[in-house]
Short mmCIF file of C-alpha atoms in Angstrom, two decimals:
data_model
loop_
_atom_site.label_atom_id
_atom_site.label_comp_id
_atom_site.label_asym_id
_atom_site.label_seq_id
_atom_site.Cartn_x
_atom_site.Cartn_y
_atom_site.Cartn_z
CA UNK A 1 191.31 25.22 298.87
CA UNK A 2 190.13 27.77 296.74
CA UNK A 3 186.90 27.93 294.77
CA UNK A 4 189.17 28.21 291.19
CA UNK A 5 190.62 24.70 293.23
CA UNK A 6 187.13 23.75 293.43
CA UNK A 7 186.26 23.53 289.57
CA UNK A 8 185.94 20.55 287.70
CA UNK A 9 187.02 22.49 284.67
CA UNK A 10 190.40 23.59 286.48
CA UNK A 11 190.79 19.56 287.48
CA UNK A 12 190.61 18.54 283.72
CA UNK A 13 192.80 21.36 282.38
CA UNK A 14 195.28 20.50 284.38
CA UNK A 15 196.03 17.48 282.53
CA UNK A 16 195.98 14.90 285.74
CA UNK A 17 196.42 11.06 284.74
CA UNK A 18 194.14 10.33 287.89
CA UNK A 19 191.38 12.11 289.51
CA UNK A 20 190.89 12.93 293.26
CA UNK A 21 189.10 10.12 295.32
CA UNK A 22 185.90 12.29 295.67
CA UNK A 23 185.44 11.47 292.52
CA UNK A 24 185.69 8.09 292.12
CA UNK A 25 182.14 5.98 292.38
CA UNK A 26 181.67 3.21 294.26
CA UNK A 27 182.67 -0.45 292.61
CA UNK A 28 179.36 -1.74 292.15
CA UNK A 29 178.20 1.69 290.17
CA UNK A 30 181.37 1.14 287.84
CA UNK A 31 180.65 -1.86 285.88
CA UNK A 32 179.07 -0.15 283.77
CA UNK A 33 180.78 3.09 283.52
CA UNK A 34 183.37 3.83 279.92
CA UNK A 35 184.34 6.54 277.92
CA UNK A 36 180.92 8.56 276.40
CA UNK A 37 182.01 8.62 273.38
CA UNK A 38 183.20 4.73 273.40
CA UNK A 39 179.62 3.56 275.18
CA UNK A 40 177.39 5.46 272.11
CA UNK A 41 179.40 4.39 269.44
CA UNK A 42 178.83 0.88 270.69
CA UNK A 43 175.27 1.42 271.37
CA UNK A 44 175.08 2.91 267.66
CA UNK A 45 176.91 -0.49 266.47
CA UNK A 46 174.19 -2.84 267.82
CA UNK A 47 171.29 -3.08 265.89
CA UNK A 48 169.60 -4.70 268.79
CA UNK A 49 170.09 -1.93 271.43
CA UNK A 50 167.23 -0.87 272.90
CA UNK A 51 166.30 2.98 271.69
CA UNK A 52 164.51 5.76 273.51
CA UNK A 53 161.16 6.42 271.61
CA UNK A 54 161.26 9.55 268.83
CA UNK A 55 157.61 11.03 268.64
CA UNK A 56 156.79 14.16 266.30
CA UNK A 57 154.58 16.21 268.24
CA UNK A 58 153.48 18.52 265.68
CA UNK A 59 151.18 15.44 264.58
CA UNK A 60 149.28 16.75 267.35
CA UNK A 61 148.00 19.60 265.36
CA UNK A 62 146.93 17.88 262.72
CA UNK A 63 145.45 14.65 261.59
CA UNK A 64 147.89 12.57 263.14
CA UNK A 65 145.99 14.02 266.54
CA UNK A 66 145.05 10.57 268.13
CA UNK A 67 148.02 8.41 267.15
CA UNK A 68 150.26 11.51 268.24
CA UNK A 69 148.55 11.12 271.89
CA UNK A 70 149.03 7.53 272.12
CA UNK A 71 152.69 7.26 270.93
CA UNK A 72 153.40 10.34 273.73
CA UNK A 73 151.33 8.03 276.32
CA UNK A 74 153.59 4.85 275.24
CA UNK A 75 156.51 6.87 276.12
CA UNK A 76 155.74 8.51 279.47
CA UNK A 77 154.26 5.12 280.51
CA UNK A 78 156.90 2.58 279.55
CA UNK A 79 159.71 4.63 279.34
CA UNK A 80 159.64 8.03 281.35
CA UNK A 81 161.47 9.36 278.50
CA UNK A 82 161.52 10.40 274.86
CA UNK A 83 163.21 12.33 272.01
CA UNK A 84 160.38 15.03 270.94
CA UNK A 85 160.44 16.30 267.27
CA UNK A 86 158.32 19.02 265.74
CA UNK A 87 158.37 20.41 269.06
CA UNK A 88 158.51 24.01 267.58
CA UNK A 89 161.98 25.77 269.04
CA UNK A 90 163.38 26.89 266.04
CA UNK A 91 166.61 25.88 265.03
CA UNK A 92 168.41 29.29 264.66
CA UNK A 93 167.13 29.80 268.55
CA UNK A 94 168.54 26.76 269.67
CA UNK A 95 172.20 27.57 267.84
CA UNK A 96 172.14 30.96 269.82
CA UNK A 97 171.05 29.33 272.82
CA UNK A 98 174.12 26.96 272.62
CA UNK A 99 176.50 29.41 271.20
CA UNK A 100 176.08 32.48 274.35
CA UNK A 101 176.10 28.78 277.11
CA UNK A 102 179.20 27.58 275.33
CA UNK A 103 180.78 31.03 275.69
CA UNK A 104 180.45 31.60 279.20
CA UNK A 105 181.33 28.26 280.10
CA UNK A 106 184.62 29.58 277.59
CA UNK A 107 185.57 31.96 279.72
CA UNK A 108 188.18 32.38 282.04
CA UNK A 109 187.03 30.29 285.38
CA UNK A 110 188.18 33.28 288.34
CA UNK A 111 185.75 35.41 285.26
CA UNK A 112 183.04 32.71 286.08
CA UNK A 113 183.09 33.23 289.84
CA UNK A 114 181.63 36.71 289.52
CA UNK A 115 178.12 34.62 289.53
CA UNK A 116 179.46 31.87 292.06
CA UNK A 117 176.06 30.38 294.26
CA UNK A 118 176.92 29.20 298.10
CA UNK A 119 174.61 26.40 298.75
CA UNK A 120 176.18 26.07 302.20
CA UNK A 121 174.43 29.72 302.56
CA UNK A 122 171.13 28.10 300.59
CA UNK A 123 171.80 30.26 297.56
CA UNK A 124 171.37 27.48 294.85
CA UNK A 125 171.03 29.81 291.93
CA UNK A 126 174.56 30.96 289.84
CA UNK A 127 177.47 29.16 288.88
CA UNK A 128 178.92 26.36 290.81
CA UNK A 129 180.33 22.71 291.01
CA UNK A 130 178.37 19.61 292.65
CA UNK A 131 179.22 18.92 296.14
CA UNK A 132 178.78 15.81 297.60
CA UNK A 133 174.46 15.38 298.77
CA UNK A 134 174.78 11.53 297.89
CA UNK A 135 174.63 8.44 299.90
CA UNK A 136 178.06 7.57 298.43
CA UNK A 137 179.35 11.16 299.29
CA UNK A 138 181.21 11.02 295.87
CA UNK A 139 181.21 14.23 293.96
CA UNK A 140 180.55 14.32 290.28
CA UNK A 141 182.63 15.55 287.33
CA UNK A 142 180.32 18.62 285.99
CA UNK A 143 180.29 22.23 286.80
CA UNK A 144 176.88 24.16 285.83
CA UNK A 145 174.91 27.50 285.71
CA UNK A 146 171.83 26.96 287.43
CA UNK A 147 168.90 30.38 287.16
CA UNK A 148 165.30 30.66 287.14
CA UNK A 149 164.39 31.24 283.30
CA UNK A 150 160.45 31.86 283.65
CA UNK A 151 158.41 33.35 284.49
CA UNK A 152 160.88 36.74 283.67
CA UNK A 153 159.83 38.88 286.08
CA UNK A 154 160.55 36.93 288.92
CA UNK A 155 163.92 35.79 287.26
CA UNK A 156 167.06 37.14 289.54
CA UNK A 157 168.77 38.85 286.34
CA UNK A 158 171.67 39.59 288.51
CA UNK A 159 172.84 35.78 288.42
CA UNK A 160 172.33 35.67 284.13
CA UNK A 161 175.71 36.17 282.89
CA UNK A 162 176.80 39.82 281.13
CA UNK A 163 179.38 38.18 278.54
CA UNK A 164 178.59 36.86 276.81
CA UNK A 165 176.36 39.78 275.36
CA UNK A 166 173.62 37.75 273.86
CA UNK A 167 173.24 35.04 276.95
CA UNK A 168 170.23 37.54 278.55
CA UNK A 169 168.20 37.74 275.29
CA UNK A 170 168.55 34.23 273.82
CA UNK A 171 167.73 32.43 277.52
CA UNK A 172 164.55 34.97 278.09
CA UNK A 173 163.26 33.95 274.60
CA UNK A 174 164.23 30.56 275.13
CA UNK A 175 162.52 30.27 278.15
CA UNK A 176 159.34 32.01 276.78
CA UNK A 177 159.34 29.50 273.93
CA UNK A 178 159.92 26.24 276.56
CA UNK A 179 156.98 27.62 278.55
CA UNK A 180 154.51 26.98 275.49
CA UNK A 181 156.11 23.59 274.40
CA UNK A 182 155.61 22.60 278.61
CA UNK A 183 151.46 23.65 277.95
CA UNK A 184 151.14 21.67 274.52
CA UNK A 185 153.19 18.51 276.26
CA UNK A 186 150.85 18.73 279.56
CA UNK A 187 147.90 18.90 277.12
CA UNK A 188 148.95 15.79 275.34
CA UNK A 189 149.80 13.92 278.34
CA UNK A 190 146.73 14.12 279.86
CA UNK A 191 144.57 13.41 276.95
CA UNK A 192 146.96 10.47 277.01
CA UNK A 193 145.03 9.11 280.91
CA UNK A 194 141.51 9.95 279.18
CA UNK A 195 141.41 13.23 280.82
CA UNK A 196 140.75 16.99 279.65
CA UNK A 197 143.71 18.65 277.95
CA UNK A 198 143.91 21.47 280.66
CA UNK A 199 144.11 18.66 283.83
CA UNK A 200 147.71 18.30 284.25
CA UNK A 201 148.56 21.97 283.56
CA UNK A 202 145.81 23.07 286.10
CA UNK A 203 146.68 20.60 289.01
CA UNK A 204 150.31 21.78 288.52
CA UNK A 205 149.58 25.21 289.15
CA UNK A 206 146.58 25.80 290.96
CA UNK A 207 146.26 26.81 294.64
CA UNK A 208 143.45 24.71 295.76
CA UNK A 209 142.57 27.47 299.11
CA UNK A 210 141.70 30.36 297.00
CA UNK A 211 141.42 28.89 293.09
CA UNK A 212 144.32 31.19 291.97
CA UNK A 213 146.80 29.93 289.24
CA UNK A 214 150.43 30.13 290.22
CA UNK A 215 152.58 29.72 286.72
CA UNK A 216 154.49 27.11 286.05
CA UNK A 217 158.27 27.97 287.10
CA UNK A 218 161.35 27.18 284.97
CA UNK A 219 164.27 26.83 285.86
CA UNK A 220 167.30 26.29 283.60
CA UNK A 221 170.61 24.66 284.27
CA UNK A 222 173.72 24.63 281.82
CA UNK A 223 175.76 21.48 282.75
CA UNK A 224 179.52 21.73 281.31
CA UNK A 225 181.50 17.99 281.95
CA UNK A 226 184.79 18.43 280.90
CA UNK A 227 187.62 16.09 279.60
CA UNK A 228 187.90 13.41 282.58
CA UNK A 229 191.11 11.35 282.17
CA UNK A 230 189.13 8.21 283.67
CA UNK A 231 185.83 7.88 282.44
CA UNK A 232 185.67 4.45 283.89
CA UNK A 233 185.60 5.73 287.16
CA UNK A 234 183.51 9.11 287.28
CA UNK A 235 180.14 10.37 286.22
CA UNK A 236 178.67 13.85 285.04
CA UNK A 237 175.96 13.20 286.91
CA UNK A 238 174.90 10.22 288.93
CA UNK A 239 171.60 8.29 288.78
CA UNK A 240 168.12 10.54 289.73
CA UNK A 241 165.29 11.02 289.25
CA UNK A 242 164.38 14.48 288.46
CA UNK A 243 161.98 16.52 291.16
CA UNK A 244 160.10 18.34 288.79
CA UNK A 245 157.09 17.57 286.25
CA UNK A 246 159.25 17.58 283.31
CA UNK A 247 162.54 18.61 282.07
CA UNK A 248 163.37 19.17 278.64
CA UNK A 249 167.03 18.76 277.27
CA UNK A 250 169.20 19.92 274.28
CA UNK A 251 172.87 19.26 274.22
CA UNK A 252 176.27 20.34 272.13
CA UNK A 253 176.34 16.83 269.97
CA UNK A 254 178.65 15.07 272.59
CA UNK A 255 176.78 12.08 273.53
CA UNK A 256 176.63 10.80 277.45
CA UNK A 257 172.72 10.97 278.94
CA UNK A 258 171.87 7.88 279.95
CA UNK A 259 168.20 6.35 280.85
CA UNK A 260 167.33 3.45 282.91
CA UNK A 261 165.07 1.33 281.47
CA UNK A 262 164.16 -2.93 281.43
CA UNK A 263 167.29 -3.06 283.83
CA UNK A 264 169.31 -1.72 281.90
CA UNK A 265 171.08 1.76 281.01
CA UNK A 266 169.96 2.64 277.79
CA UNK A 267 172.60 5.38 276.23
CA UNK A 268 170.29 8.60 273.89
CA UNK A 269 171.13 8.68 270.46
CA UNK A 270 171.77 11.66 268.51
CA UNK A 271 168.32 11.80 266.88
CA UNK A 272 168.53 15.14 264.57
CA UNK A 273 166.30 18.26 265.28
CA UNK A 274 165.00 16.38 268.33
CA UNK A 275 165.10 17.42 272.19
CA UNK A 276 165.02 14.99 274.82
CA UNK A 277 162.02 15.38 277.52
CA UNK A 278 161.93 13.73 280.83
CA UNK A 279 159.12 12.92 283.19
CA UNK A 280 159.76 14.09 286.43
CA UNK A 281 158.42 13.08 289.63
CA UNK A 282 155.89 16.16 290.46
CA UNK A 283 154.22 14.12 287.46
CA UNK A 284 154.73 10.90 288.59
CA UNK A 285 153.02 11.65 291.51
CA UNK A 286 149.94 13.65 290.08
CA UNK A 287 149.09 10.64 287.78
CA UNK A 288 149.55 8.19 290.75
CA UNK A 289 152.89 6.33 288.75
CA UNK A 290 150.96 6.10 285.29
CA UNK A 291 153.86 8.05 284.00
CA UNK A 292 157.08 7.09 285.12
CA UNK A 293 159.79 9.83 286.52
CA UNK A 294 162.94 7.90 284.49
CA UNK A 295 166.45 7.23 286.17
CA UNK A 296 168.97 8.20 284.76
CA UNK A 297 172.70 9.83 284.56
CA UNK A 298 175.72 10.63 282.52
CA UNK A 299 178.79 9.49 281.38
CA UNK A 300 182.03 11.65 280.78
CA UNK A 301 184.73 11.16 278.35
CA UNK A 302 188.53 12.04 278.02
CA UNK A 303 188.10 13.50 274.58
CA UNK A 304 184.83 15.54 274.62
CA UNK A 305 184.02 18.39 276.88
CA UNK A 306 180.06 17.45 277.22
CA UNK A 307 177.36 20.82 277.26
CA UNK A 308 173.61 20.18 278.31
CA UNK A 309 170.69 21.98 278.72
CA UNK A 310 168.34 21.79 281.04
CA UNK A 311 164.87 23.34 281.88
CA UNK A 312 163.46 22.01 284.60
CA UNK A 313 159.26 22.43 284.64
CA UNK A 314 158.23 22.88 288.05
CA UNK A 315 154.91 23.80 290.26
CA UNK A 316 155.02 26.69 292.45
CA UNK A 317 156.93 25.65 295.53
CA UNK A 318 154.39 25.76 298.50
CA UNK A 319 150.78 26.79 296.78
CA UNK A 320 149.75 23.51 295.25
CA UNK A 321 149.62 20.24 297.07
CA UNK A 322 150.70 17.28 294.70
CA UNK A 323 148.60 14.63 295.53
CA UNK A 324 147.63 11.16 292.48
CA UNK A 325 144.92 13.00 290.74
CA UNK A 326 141.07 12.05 292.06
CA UNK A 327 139.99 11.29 288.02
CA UNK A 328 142.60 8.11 288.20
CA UNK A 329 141.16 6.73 291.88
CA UNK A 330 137.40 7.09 291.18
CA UNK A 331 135.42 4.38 291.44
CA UNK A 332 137.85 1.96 293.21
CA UNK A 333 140.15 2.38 290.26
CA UNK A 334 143.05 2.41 292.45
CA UNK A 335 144.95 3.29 295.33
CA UNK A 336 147.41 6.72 296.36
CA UNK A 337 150.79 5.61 296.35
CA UNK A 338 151.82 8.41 296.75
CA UNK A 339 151.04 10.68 300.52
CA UNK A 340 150.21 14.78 299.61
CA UNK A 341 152.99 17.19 299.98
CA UNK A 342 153.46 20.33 298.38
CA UNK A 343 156.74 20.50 295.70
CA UNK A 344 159.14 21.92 298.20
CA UNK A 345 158.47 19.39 300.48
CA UNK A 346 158.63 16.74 298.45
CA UNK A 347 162.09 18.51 297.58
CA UNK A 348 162.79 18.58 300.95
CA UNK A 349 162.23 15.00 301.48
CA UNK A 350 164.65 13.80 298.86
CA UNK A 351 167.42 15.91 299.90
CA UNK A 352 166.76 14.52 303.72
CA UNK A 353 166.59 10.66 302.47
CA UNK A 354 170.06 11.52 300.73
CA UNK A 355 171.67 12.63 303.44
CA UNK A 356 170.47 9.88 305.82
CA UNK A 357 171.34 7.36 303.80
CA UNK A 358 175.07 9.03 303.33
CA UNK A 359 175.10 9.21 307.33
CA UNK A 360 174.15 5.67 307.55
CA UNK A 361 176.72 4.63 304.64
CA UNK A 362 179.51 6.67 306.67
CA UNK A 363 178.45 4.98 310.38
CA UNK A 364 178.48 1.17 308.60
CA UNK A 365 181.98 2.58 307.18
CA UNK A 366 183.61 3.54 310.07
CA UNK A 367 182.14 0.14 312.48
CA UNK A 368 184.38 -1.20 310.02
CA UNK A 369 187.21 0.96 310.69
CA UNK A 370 186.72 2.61 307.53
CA UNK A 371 186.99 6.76 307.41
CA UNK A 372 184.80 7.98 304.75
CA UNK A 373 186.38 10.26 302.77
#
């Protein structure tokens, strides 16, 4: 099979009435799976659906300084989620930024391959297709671009595509701009567990041995879910949790992201000039599971082709040791829930319970005479 083979996008434009097994989720994940486009419009249509919080940030600036704090707080605590407006990425940024994504994802697929990654080979960066690292072993119905963003210098510009033209300029400035929204969110969020503005942003990035700050590292990944003739039965991306602190998202106006939340999946609304931020579970960790790292996936649709973006805030790989912070245990406040481990191996660790628990799935499969496919 050939890597064009490979592509999700060559799948949907080939106008198939099915898809291929290794796409098809397990029965108990699809109750709840439909059409993207079907599953908002419904959500839109109940007035009693619950919503993701909206909080204007730029509050935070001003008078509106406390209340800003709490309603942030509210969010991270109960939710692990929220749309953030006044969050300062200007609008005219964010149309080139989804313009020069929408036109490489445009072009020609065997044009794509040029920045193909080989995770086999542990080269996770470039363009690619999700293989199956999953219990289930299902695959999921999204290709991506996947680079570091920031800091720029130590940015691989070889994987940042050439055409379109503007895709180098907008993403550096982009990912400049994300880098001061990530310091101003840290800040809030830890004024938000009665600490100092700077304690979140320092514990993320300082190595503890020598008292040296490591920046923050961003790394930014263009998901592209095409048309998918059975939305019932596939998903862009299944449910995670994501390993970093936070991640901050911006879409094409195709609905789909989906958060877990009171037990159920809770579908994001369009909510105009806002972005969607995650908490992750580097920050999870750090405020011993004050702030919850949010599940959640997302839904495809036969009529849409779906474009997200993603910057993912992370620590340093292997300089700082993410441990609950000592401010939140003092004084018999509490108890670590969480053992120390730096960020790659706490990546590390997921990726090794994932494929464990897709061993184990495939030996209870084939006691029953089942081959896993």
């Amino acid at each position: 099979m050939t890597d064009v083979e490979l592509r999700v996008e060559a799948l949907s434009l080939s106008d198939v009435s099915a898809i291929p097994p290794e796409y098809v989720r397990l029965e108990e994940e699809r109750t709840d799976l439909g059409d993207a486009l079907e599953v908002a419009r419904a959500a839109s249509d109940d007035a009693d659906a619950a919503r993701i919080p909206v909080v204007d940030i730029s509050a935070f600036d001003g008078d509106g300084r406390r209340a800003c704090v709490e309603a942030v707080r509210a969010a991270a605590e109960e939710w692990g989620v929220m749309h953030i407006a006044g969050h300062g990425l200007p609008g005219d940024v964010l149309d080139r930024l989804r313009a020069a994504g929408e036109a490489f994802f445009a072009l020609p697929i065997a044009e794509k391959e040029a920045y193909a990654n080989d995770p086999a080979a542990g080269r996770l960066q470039g363009y690619g297709s999700k293989l199956a690292a999953n219990a289930s072993g299902k695959r999921e119905w999204e290709d991506y671009l996947f680079h570091l963003v920031h800091p720029d210098h130590l940015a691989d510009h070889s994987l940042w595509p050439a055409n379109p033209p503007e895709y180098v300029p907008v993403s550096r400035d982009f990912g400049g701009r994300v880098r001061t929204l990530a310091s101003k969110l840290l800040a809030i969020l830890s004024l938000g567990l009665g600490l100092p503005e700077e304690t979140l942003e320092r514990r993320l990035r300082r190595h503890d041995q020598h008292g040296v700050d490591d920046d923050l590292l961003l790394q930014l990944k263009i998901n592209c879910y095409p048309r998918c003739p059975r939305p019932d039965l596939a998903v862009g991306v299944e449910a995670h949790t994501d390993v970093s602190a936070l991640s901050f998202i911006l879409h094409n106006g195709v609905p789909g992201l989906q958060a877990h939340h009171a037990g159920t999946w809770v579908t994001a609304r369009s909510e105009q000039g806002t972005i969607v931020v995650h908490v992750g579970d580097a920050l999870e960790i750090l405020t011993n599971g004050r702030y919850t790292s949010v599940l959640h996936r997302s839904l495809v649709s036969c009529d849409a082709v779906r474009v997200s973006w993603v910057v993912f805030c992370e620590p340093p790989p292997e300089s700082v040791l993410l441990q609950p912070l000592p401010e939140l245990l003092a004084n018999g406040a509490g108890k670590p829930l969480f053992a120390p481990r730096t960020f790659k191996q706490h990546v590390q660790r997921k990726l090794f319970k994932k494929l464990k628990d897709q061993q184990d799935n495939n030996a209870a499969a084939a006691s029953n005479g089942i081959i896993p496919k």
